Each structure stands twice: as C-alpha cells, then as structure tokens.
Amino acid sequence: MKRYLIICIAVAIASLYAKAQTQCNNCQGSGLEERTCAFCKGEGTRECDFCLGKKEVRCNMCQGAKVIVCSHCRGKGGTQVKDQWRECQWCDGKGTPECETCKGTGTKVCWKCEGEGKYVCNQCNGEKVNKWQCHVCGGTGQIKEQSSTVKSSFKDNSGYSGTVQVKIDPNDSEEEKMRKLTKARLAHRKKQMEARGITVK
C-alpha cells in the first residue's frame, strides 16, 4: 500500500512537471538552433587562404622567375674546353632556360582550391548555417512555462467591489487558482472596509 502511494505521488509530480513544460518555439523542440555560419558569413564558401582568391600561386620551381638556372652549366650556357667554347646541350646555350614546371609563366594553379579561388567552407560544409545548442531551452527542446498574471473583478452583496490580480503558476490546480483569487478578493475587501472605518479582525 505504501509503495503504491509513493508511485501515485511520483506520477502526479511527473504529470504536473510535464504540464509545466512546453515545446520551445525557438528550436521547435529539437534542442538545436541554426545560426548563420560566422566563418563564411552565410556564403557556404571561403576565399582560398593560400592564393588569396587569385586562383594561382608562385611556381615553387623557379620561384616566379619564369626561368631556371641550368644545373649542368650553372647558368653559363656552356663550358670552355681548351681554346674552344662548347655550348651546353642541356639548355641549348641559354644558361637560364624556361621553367618547364610553369611553362614560363612564373605561376601555377593553386593546389588548395584547384584554381577556383575559393573552397567549400570547412565549418558548415557549404550549408551556410551551423547548428548550435538552443540558447532559449538550453538544448532540451522544452521550456518551463512562466507564471502568468490573472485579473479578476468582483462585486458582493455588501457593495464592495474591485479588481484584483494574482500570479498563477502553470502547475497550479484549479482549486489553487480559486484559493489565490479568493484570498486576493478578501484582502481587497478588507482594505475597503478599513477605509470606511470598519475594523476587521
């Protein structure tokens, strides 16, 4: 019997608590809210931080010089053999031939963005928004109902009347609501009687 009573009380408390909770309108009960991605500012893409949006980067072979120093003649274009000048067959006597890596442009396609100048935001994965814990319900998806103020007007047979207001909690029973209203009306009526010189004990 005692165990049954404890269970009933627990169920009643849980029921009152459930009634005092409502679905969070901010996150629609999911516990998560979407916010514009601060990293890409809602674009879904970010400017490449390697080429700074230029789509190309300096050639790492010639360092942007467009030519390289021949490793065989060390940039001389050939060698002196006794009294005869022999042109370098590797660079055709140029000494600094065109860079084969960049084809003489001094730049090459950016490896990070693959020539796009931008890449998909790695924070929102291109979704433009990020999901964070709802700041209203704290990620629970439910919020506790706030107390509400109820106004009630009354008039009794003795000619006393007025309007009172009381705070009603969301888990108050109907009996508790009536008790609060009745208490407020009696207190208001007492003030009116005292104002007329009637002593109320």
Short mmCIF file of C-alpha atoms in Angstrom, two decimals:
data_model
loop_
_atom_site.label_atom_id
_atom_site.label_comp_id
_atom_site.label_asym_id
_atom_site.label_seq_id
_atom_site.Cartn_x
_atom_site.Cartn_y
_atom_site.Cartn_z
CA MET A 1 0.00 0.00 0.00
CA LYS A 2 2.81 2.37 0.93
CA ARG A 3 4.67 1.55 -2.29
CA TYR A 4 1.53 2.17 -4.34
CA LEU A 5 1.05 5.55 -2.67
CA ILE A 6 4.65 6.56 -3.45
CA ILE A 7 4.17 5.58 -7.10
CA CYS A 8 0.96 7.63 -7.30
CA ILE A 9 2.69 10.67 -5.84
CA ALA A 10 5.61 10.30 -8.27
CA VAL A 11 3.22 10.01 -11.24
CA ALA A 12 1.30 13.08 -10.06
CA ILE A 13 4.50 15.12 -9.72
CA ALA A 14 5.70 14.00 -13.15
CA SER A 15 2.32 14.91 -14.63
CA LEU A 16 2.44 18.39 -13.12
CA TYR A 17 6.01 18.87 -14.34
CA ALA A 18 5.06 17.77 -17.86
CA LYS A 19 2.18 20.23 -17.90
CA ALA A 20 4.56 22.96 -16.82
CA GLN A 21 6.77 22.28 -19.84
CA THR A 22 6.05 23.39 -23.38
CA GLN A 23 7.87 22.90 -26.64
CA CYS A 24 10.50 25.53 -27.32
CA ASN A 25 9.33 27.70 -30.21
CA ASN A 26 12.84 28.86 -30.99
CA CYS A 27 14.13 25.39 -31.94
CA GLN A 28 10.77 23.67 -32.47
CA GLY A 29 11.64 21.11 -29.83
CA SER A 30 14.85 19.92 -31.49
CA GLY A 31 17.17 21.47 -28.91
CA LEU A 32 19.24 22.95 -31.73
CA GLU A 33 19.07 26.26 -33.49
CA GLU A 34 20.56 27.32 -36.79
CA ARG A 35 22.84 30.31 -36.94
CA THR A 36 24.49 31.87 -39.97
CA CYS A 37 27.99 30.46 -40.28
CA ALA A 38 30.36 33.07 -38.89
CA PHE A 39 33.31 31.67 -40.83
CA CYS A 40 31.88 32.07 -44.33
CA LYS A 41 29.25 34.67 -43.36
CA GLY A 42 26.49 32.56 -44.89
CA GLU A 43 28.19 32.19 -48.28
CA GLY A 44 28.91 28.47 -47.99
CA THR A 45 32.38 29.07 -49.45
CA ARG A 46 35.53 30.78 -48.22
CA GLU A 47 38.23 32.61 -50.09
CA CYS A 48 41.28 30.43 -50.51
CA ASP A 49 43.73 31.44 -47.83
CA PHE A 50 46.65 30.09 -49.84
CA CYS A 51 46.24 32.02 -53.10
CA LEU A 52 44.02 34.74 -51.56
CA GLY A 53 41.44 34.22 -54.28
CA LYS A 54 43.89 34.74 -57.14
CA LYS A 55 43.50 31.11 -58.27
CA GLU A 56 47.23 30.85 -58.96
CA VAL A 57 50.33 30.73 -56.79
CA ARG A 58 54.01 31.32 -57.43
CA CYS A 59 55.80 28.43 -59.08
CA ASN A 60 57.84 26.60 -56.48
CA MET A 61 60.41 25.54 -59.02
CA CYS A 62 61.51 28.90 -60.42
CA GLN A 63 60.08 30.98 -57.53
CA GLY A 64 58.24 33.14 -60.05
CA ALA A 65 61.33 33.97 -62.12
CA LYS A 66 59.90 32.09 -65.13
CA VAL A 67 63.35 30.65 -65.86
CA ILE A 68 65.70 28.35 -64.00
CA VAL A 69 69.47 28.15 -63.82
CA CYS A 70 70.78 25.21 -65.81
CA SER A 71 72.22 22.72 -63.36
CA HIS A 72 74.73 21.43 -65.93
CA CYS A 73 76.39 24.67 -66.97
CA ARG A 74 75.34 26.57 -63.86
CA GLY A 75 73.81 29.30 -65.94
CA LYS A 76 76.89 29.94 -68.11
CA GLY A 77 75.40 28.48 -71.28
CA GLY A 78 78.39 26.24 -71.90
CA THR A 79 81.95 25.43 -70.92
CA GLN A 80 85.38 26.41 -72.15
CA VAL A 81 87.35 23.41 -73.30
CA LYS A 82 90.93 24.49 -74.07
CA ASP A 83 90.53 27.16 -76.74
CA GLN A 84 87.06 26.07 -77.79
CA TRP A 85 83.71 27.14 -76.30
CA ARG A 86 81.27 24.32 -76.09
CA GLU A 87 77.60 25.21 -75.85
CA CYS A 88 75.60 23.40 -73.17
CA GLN A 89 73.48 20.76 -74.85
CA TRP A 90 71.07 20.66 -71.93
CA CYS A 91 69.96 24.26 -72.13
CA ASP A 92 70.99 24.94 -75.74
CA GLY A 93 73.40 27.57 -74.55
CA LYS A 94 70.74 29.67 -72.82
CA GLY A 95 72.09 29.18 -69.32
CA THR A 96 68.69 30.03 -67.90
CA PRO A 97 66.09 28.09 -69.86
CA GLU A 98 62.34 28.49 -69.47
CA CYS A 99 60.89 26.79 -66.38
CA GLU A 100 59.24 23.58 -67.51
CA THR A 101 57.05 23.36 -64.42
CA CYS A 102 55.16 26.62 -65.04
CA LYS A 103 55.91 26.88 -68.78
CA GLY A 104 57.49 30.26 -68.28
CA THR A 105 54.51 31.87 -66.57
CA GLY A 106 56.02 32.03 -63.10
CA THR A 107 52.79 30.75 -61.59
CA LYS A 108 50.80 27.57 -61.38
CA VAL A 109 47.28 26.57 -60.44
CA CYS A 110 46.68 26.76 -56.70
CA TRP A 111 46.76 23.26 -55.27
CA LYS A 112 44.46 24.04 -52.35
CA CYS A 113 41.45 25.46 -54.22
CA GLU A 114 42.36 23.81 -57.54
CA GLY A 115 42.11 27.10 -59.37
CA GLU A 116 38.70 28.09 -58.02
CA GLY A 117 39.93 30.90 -55.81
CA LYS A 118 37.69 29.60 -53.04
CA TYR A 119 36.72 26.35 -51.40
CA VAL A 120 33.74 24.89 -49.55
CA CYS A 121 33.60 26.22 -46.00
CA ASN A 122 35.03 23.57 -43.73
CA GLN A 123 32.98 24.78 -40.78
CA CYS A 124 29.46 24.49 -42.21
CA ASN A 125 30.35 22.14 -45.09
CA GLY A 126 28.68 24.51 -47.51
CA GLU A 127 25.37 24.50 -45.60
CA LYS A 128 25.74 28.25 -44.86
CA VAL A 129 24.47 27.69 -41.32
CA ASN A 130 25.74 25.91 -38.23
CA LYS A 131 23.64 24.16 -35.63
CA TRP A 132 24.24 25.13 -32.04
CA GLN A 133 22.58 24.34 -28.74
CA CYS A 134 19.40 26.38 -28.47
CA HIS A 135 20.05 29.35 -26.19
CA VAL A 136 16.40 29.51 -25.14
CA CYS A 137 15.83 25.97 -23.87
CA GLY A 138 19.48 25.01 -23.30
CA GLY A 139 19.21 22.11 -25.75
CA THR A 140 16.33 20.33 -24.00
CA GLY A 141 13.69 21.26 -26.60
CA GLN A 142 11.35 22.16 -23.77
CA ILE A 143 10.89 25.35 -21.80
CA LYS A 144 9.22 25.90 -18.46
CA GLU A 145 6.07 27.90 -18.67
CA GLN A 146 6.28 31.22 -16.91
CA SER A 147 3.87 32.42 -14.28
CA SER A 148 1.00 34.47 -15.67
CA THR A 149 -0.91 37.33 -14.09
CA VAL A 150 -4.68 36.93 -13.94
CA LYS A 151 -7.05 39.82 -13.32
CA SER A 152 -10.45 39.28 -11.75
CA SER A 153 -13.25 41.73 -10.97
CA PHE A 154 -15.76 41.13 -8.16
CA LYS A 155 -18.79 42.70 -6.52
CA ASP A 156 -20.53 41.35 -3.43
CA ASN A 157 -23.94 41.98 -1.87
CA SER A 158 -22.49 44.46 0.64
CA GLY A 159 -21.48 46.83 -2.10
CA TYR A 160 -17.81 46.10 -2.07
CA SER A 161 -16.22 45.67 -5.47
CA GLY A 162 -12.92 45.96 -7.25
CA THR A 163 -10.37 44.28 -9.46
CA VAL A 164 -7.57 42.09 -8.18
CA GLN A 165 -4.67 40.42 -9.93
CA VAL A 166 -2.75 37.37 -8.86
CA LYS A 167 0.13 35.35 -10.26
CA ILE A 168 -0.85 31.89 -11.43
CA ASP A 169 1.82 29.23 -11.86
CA PRO A 170 1.42 26.79 -14.77
CA ASN A 171 1.25 23.80 -12.41
CA ASP A 172 -1.40 25.34 -10.13
CA SER A 173 -4.56 23.27 -9.83
CA GLU A 174 -7.99 24.84 -10.34
CA GLU A 175 -8.51 24.73 -6.58
CA GLU A 176 -5.23 26.57 -6.00
CA LYS A 177 -6.17 29.23 -8.57
CA MET A 178 -9.52 29.80 -6.84
CA ARG A 179 -7.82 29.94 -3.44
CA LYS A 180 -5.42 32.65 -4.65
CA LEU A 181 -8.23 34.67 -6.23
CA THR A 182 -10.42 34.38 -3.13
CA LYS A 183 -7.57 35.43 -0.86
CA ALA A 184 -6.84 38.46 -3.06
CA ARG A 185 -10.52 39.48 -3.12
CA LEU A 186 -10.81 39.21 0.67
CA ALA A 187 -7.66 41.30 1.15
CA HIS A 188 -9.01 43.95 -1.23
CA ARG A 189 -12.40 43.95 0.54
CA LYS A 190 -10.64 44.30 3.90
CA LYS A 191 -8.82 47.43 2.71
CA GLN A 192 -12.09 48.95 1.52
CA MET A 193 -13.77 48.23 4.87
CA GLU A 194 -10.87 49.74 6.82
CA ALA A 195 -11.03 52.80 4.59
CA ARG A 196 -14.65 53.22 5.71
CA GLY A 197 -13.63 52.97 9.35
CA ILE A 198 -14.73 49.37 9.85
CA THR A 199 -12.29 47.36 11.94
CA VAL A 200 -11.71 43.86 10.59
CA LYS A 201 -10.02 41.21 12.70
#
